[in-house]
C-alpha cells in the first residue's frame, strides 16, 4: 500500500483518489504539506493539490520506466510481459501517460520486442496496402492461429502477439492517434486480402461456376453462422479459409471487457465467413465433379478441415471428422 502523510503525520492508506488507478499496486509514501490532517473522500476528489499530486506521480512513474528502458533494454524486455497490462491501462486512462509511454513494447510471434515507432519503420514498406495504410497484423494466440501464420509468414509479414483484456481498446486508441495505421487479426480475412495490393490475382472460376457452387456449400454447412463467398487467392494457399469480421469481433471484445455485461454487439452471435479459394486445384475438382453426393462429400471434407484449423470443430463434429 501507499501511505499518505502530511508533514510526516500519517493520514490514510486509502489513496485511490490520489494515486491513478492503474498505479494502485505501487508501494511507498506520499508526504505533502498541502493536504490537511482531516480529509474526506469528497475533498480528495475535488482538491486541486490532490490532482497535481496524482499527475506528478504518473509523470514520475513514466519517467522511471523510460529510464529503465533506455539504460537496460534487454532487462526491461524481460519484465515487460508482467508490466504491460498496467502500462496499457495507464495509456488508455491517462492521456499524459500515453504521450510519455515511449517505453511501451509490442512483441512479435518471433518473440522480438519493438516500440510502436520501431514497428512502423520495420513494416512500412512490406505491409502498406494500396490505400497507403500500414497494416499491423496480430494474433492473441499463435498456437491456435498456426494455420494462418504459416501462410502469412510466406509473405514475409510481421505479426504481433497481442493478448489481454485491454487489447481491443488499445488498438482502437493507437488507430485513433495515428491515421496511417490499421490493426487486423490474422483471421480477419484471407492472407491475400489482409493487406490489399494493386496486383489482385485473376480467378480461375467463372461467375456462373461460383453461383452454381455457393448454394451447395451452404446446404452442406447448414449453419446460419457461416456466410459463403469466393476469393481469388494463391493456388498454393488453403482451399477454404474461415474469417471473422475485425470490426464486429473488436466491438464485442470491447463491450465484454468494459464491464456492465454484454450489450448490443456483445449479445450478437459469432458470425464467420467461409472464403472459397477460386484458384485452388481442389475447388476446381469439386466444381467439375458430376456426382452430386461425391461433390457434397468433398465440400464437407474441405470445410471441416478449415473449421478444424481454426479450432471451430469440436465435440461430436470433431469425433465424426476423425472417424471419417
XYZ file of C-alpha atoms in Angstrom:
324
model
C 0.000 0.000 0.000
C 0.874 3.642 -0.374
C 0.672 5.666 2.845
C -0.334 9.321 2.769
C 1.324 11.745 5.219
C 1.076 15.461 5.879
C 4.294 16.870 7.340
C 5.292 13.379 8.500
C 1.933 12.761 10.213
C 0.108 9.679 8.907
C -3.318 10.414 7.375
C -4.533 7.338 5.470
C -3.539 4.387 3.319
C -6.723 4.689 1.243
C -5.276 6.698 -1.629
C -7.472 5.630 -4.531
C -8.347 9.254 -5.308
C -4.733 10.426 -5.123
C -2.839 7.717 -6.972
C -4.010 6.968 -10.534
C -5.995 3.728 -10.568
C -3.521 1.902 -12.802
C -0.754 2.559 -10.243
C -2.523 1.307 -7.119
C -0.104 -1.646 -6.872
C 2.752 0.736 -6.097
C 4.296 0.715 -2.637
C 5.641 3.804 -0.893
C 4.922 7.031 0.912
C 3.466 10.369 -0.150
C 4.218 13.242 2.224
C 2.694 16.610 1.328
C 2.233 19.756 3.420
C -0.620 20.799 1.121
C -3.034 18.143 2.394
C -4.836 18.760 5.750
C -4.821 16.153 8.502
C -8.577 15.650 8.300
C -9.527 14.664 4.789
C -12.731 13.257 3.337
C -13.366 11.306 0.160
C -15.069 14.340 -1.419
C -12.060 16.520 -0.521
C -9.651 14.116 -2.187
C -11.798 14.052 -5.312
C -12.094 17.823 -5.665
C -8.924 19.397 -4.256
C -6.583 20.913 -6.830
C -3.455 19.904 -4.907
C -4.553 16.270 -4.934
C -4.977 16.365 -8.719
C -1.479 17.860 -9.058
C -0.045 15.096 -6.870
C -1.801 12.451 -8.975
C -0.408 13.940 -12.200
C 3.062 14.173 -10.641
C 3.025 10.506 -9.579
C 2.000 9.473 -13.095
C 4.869 11.537 -14.546
C 7.436 10.144 -12.100
C 6.440 6.564 -12.927
C 6.564 7.134 -16.700
C 9.950 8.870 -16.344
C 11.263 5.913 -14.326
C 10.007 3.380 -16.872
C 11.571 5.377 -19.701
C 14.925 5.477 -17.893
C 14.783 1.713 -17.218
C 14.040 1.134 -20.905
C 16.918 3.327 -22.083
C 19.507 2.114 -19.561
C 18.992 -1.641 -19.969
C 16.584 -2.526 -22.752
C 17.142 -6.288 -22.640
C 16.337 -6.374 -18.914
C 13.275 -4.182 -19.495
C 12.054 -6.521 -22.256
C 12.210 -9.455 -19.827
C 9.986 -7.543 -17.402
C 7.601 -6.131 -19.991
C 5.117 -9.024 -20.144
C 4.479 -8.553 -16.404
C 4.258 -4.765 -16.654
C 2.273 -4.335 -19.833
C -1.310 -4.671 -18.549
C -0.728 -1.830 -16.053
C 1.064 0.298 -18.640
C -1.725 -0.313 -21.175
C -4.345 0.652 -18.588
C -2.423 3.863 -17.941
C -2.146 4.610 -21.648
C -5.914 4.243 -22.008
C -6.925 6.280 -18.955
C -4.240 8.970 -18.715
C -3.522 10.966 -21.877
C -0.291 12.434 -20.496
C 0.943 8.967 -19.553
C 0.132 7.778 -23.089
C 2.181 10.609 -24.587
C 5.179 9.763 -22.366
C 4.957 5.988 -22.843
C 7.838 5.773 -25.338
C 8.872 2.609 -23.466
C 5.721 0.671 -24.474
C 6.714 -2.515 -26.302
C 4.952 -4.842 -28.735
C 6.048 -8.467 -29.049
C 6.027 -10.335 -32.356
C 5.381 -14.042 -32.906
C 9.172 -14.362 -33.202
C 9.441 -13.087 -29.585
C 11.085 -9.833 -30.682
C 10.126 -6.558 -28.991
C 9.594 -3.221 -30.758
C 8.337 0.192 -29.759
C 5.427 1.323 -31.903
C 7.627 3.696 -33.909
C 10.212 0.932 -34.465
C 7.490 -1.449 -35.612
C 6.072 1.062 -38.092
C 9.523 1.668 -39.547
C 10.137 -2.074 -39.902
C 6.872 -2.940 -41.679
C 6.051 0.275 -43.556
C 7.276 -0.981 -46.949
C 6.064 -4.595 -46.976
C 2.820 -4.096 -45.044
C 1.415 -0.976 -46.666
C -1.826 -1.535 -48.570
C -2.968 0.088 -51.787
C -4.667 2.897 -49.801
C -1.428 3.829 -48.019
C -2.388 2.264 -44.673
C 0.290 0.452 -42.674
C -1.450 -2.792 -41.674
C -0.377 -4.226 -38.313
C -1.237 -7.926 -38.175
C -1.766 -9.571 -34.804
C -2.814 -12.775 -33.071
C -3.947 -13.369 -29.485
C -2.713 -16.991 -29.665
C -0.027 -18.067 -32.123
C -0.644 -21.767 -31.463
C -4.370 -21.524 -32.182
C -3.681 -19.477 -35.330
C -0.785 -21.606 -36.567
C -2.515 -22.410 -39.887
C -2.991 -18.706 -40.644
C 0.500 -17.722 -39.508
C 2.219 -20.321 -41.695
C 0.697 -18.719 -44.826
C 1.304 -15.162 -43.604
C 4.984 -15.845 -42.895
C 5.440 -16.910 -46.523
C 4.656 -13.289 -47.440
C 7.340 -12.035 -45.046
C 4.838 -10.176 -42.839
C 5.491 -9.424 -39.168
C 2.740 -10.451 -36.739
C 2.293 -9.134 -33.202
C 1.253 -11.210 -30.207
C -1.480 -9.114 -28.602
C -3.352 -10.660 -25.713
C -5.022 -9.478 -22.542
C -8.281 -7.774 -21.593
C -7.339 -4.310 -22.896
C -6.006 -5.189 -26.353
C -9.083 -4.232 -28.388
C -9.305 -0.858 -26.612
C -5.560 -0.250 -27.039
C -5.677 -0.958 -30.784
C -8.569 1.471 -31.222
C -6.597 4.074 -29.262
C -3.480 3.596 -31.406
C -5.508 3.790 -34.627
C -7.182 6.970 -33.377
C -3.818 8.573 -32.632
C -2.189 7.503 -35.909
C -4.338 7.609 -39.055
C -1.635 5.764 -41.050
C -2.114 2.558 -39.053
C -4.754 -0.172 -39.126
C -4.794 -3.340 -36.992
C -6.089 -6.631 -38.391
C -6.208 -10.012 -36.696
C -4.735 -12.791 -38.805
C -8.114 -14.498 -39.216
C -9.944 -11.303 -40.225
C -9.532 -12.111 -43.934
C -7.668 -14.382 -46.319
C -3.932 -13.696 -46.432
C -4.062 -12.159 -49.935
C -6.632 -9.595 -48.748
C -5.335 -8.813 -45.254
C -3.005 -6.316 -46.917
C -4.558 -5.496 -50.263
C -2.109 -4.662 -53.031
C -2.781 -3.354 -56.515
C -1.996 -6.653 -58.247
C -5.080 -8.789 -57.481
C -4.976 -12.357 -58.789
C -7.456 -13.328 -61.524
C -9.987 -16.050 -60.690
C -9.947 -19.448 -62.398
C -13.699 -19.858 -61.823
C -16.330 -18.064 -63.839
C -19.145 -16.163 -62.168
C -21.557 -18.895 -63.260
C -19.418 -21.629 -61.649
C -19.258 -19.704 -58.366
C -23.028 -19.112 -58.376
C -23.656 -22.819 -59.002
C -21.313 -23.962 -56.202
C -22.359 -21.491 -53.489
C -25.830 -22.954 -52.650
C -24.339 -26.463 -52.452
C -21.736 -25.288 -49.929
C -24.462 -23.519 -47.921
C -26.561 -26.704 -47.942
C -23.614 -28.793 -46.695
C -22.800 -26.306 -43.926
C -26.456 -25.897 -42.878
C -25.458 -23.225 -40.381
C -26.597 -19.591 -40.402
C -23.426 -18.567 -38.555
C -21.479 -19.093 -41.793
C -21.793 -16.980 -44.940
C -20.144 -18.168 -48.139
C -18.135 -16.106 -50.631
C -15.336 -16.602 -53.141
C -11.868 -15.071 -53.100
C -9.184 -15.057 -55.764
C -6.225 -16.358 -53.726
C -2.904 -18.011 -54.430
C -3.244 -21.572 -55.824
C -0.787 -22.737 -53.139
C -2.976 -21.380 -50.324
C -5.728 -23.214 -48.474
C -8.792 -24.303 -50.491
C -11.143 -22.856 -47.871
C -10.387 -20.248 -45.182
C -12.681 -19.168 -42.358
C -12.534 -15.493 -41.373
C -14.336 -13.238 -38.895
C -15.043 -9.523 -39.193
C -12.392 -7.438 -37.424
C -14.911 -4.703 -36.605
C -17.624 -6.945 -35.130
C -15.215 -9.058 -33.091
C -13.451 -5.999 -31.666
C -16.743 -4.333 -30.720
C -17.824 -7.487 -28.868
C -14.472 -7.710 -27.058
C -14.612 -4.046 -26.015
C -18.122 -4.308 -24.637
C -17.338 -7.501 -22.727
C -14.053 -6.079 -21.342
C -15.747 -2.803 -20.434
C -17.935 -4.435 -17.809
C -21.637 -3.922 -17.430
C -22.493 -7.092 -19.310
C -22.760 -7.862 -22.994
C -24.987 -5.294 -24.690
C -25.709 -4.623 -28.360
C -22.613 -6.085 -30.098
C -21.828 -8.323 -27.117
C -25.170 -10.145 -27.411
C -24.837 -10.825 -31.134
C -23.837 -14.400 -32.080
C -20.446 -15.032 -33.666
C -20.562 -14.997 -37.462
C -17.916 -16.406 -39.778
C -17.118 -16.002 -43.446
C -16.363 -19.129 -45.497
C -13.871 -17.897 -48.097
C -13.509 -20.326 -51.016
C -10.218 -20.109 -52.899
C -11.368 -19.977 -56.525
C -7.807 -20.713 -57.726
C -7.168 -23.864 -55.686
C -6.891 -27.204 -57.505
C -9.279 -28.941 -55.075
C -12.007 -26.350 -55.645
C -11.607 -26.848 -59.379
C -12.096 -30.616 -58.915
C -15.194 -30.025 -56.784
C -16.682 -27.786 -59.490
C -16.007 -30.419 -62.177
C -17.329 -33.369 -60.113
C -20.504 -34.672 -61.769
C -21.668 -36.947 -58.919
C -23.762 -34.747 -56.609
C -23.181 -36.843 -53.477
C -19.438 -37.040 -54.057
C -19.362 -33.286 -54.633
C -21.051 -32.725 -51.258
C -18.674 -35.145 -49.543
C -15.660 -33.261 -50.927
C -17.132 -29.946 -49.764
C -17.811 -31.437 -46.331
C -14.217 -32.629 -46.059
C -12.757 -29.273 -47.138
C -14.991 -27.157 -44.859
C -14.326 -29.436 -41.871
C -10.581 -29.102 -42.443
C -10.965 -25.316 -42.461
C -13.041 -25.392 -39.269
C -10.528 -27.734 -37.650
C -7.612 -25.412 -38.485
C -9.435 -22.526 -36.780
C -10.411 -24.570 -33.744
C -14.149 -24.395 -34.549
C -14.593 -28.137 -34.995
C -15.259 -29.556 -31.530
C -17.153 -32.243 -29.668
C -19.212 -34.663 -31.759
C -18.311 -32.886 -35.013
C -14.595 -33.385 -34.337
C -15.080 -37.038 -33.368
C -17.014 -37.815 -36.564
C -14.389 -35.983 -38.631
C -11.575 -38.082 -37.140
C -13.522 -41.310 -37.767
C -14.202 -40.310 -41.366
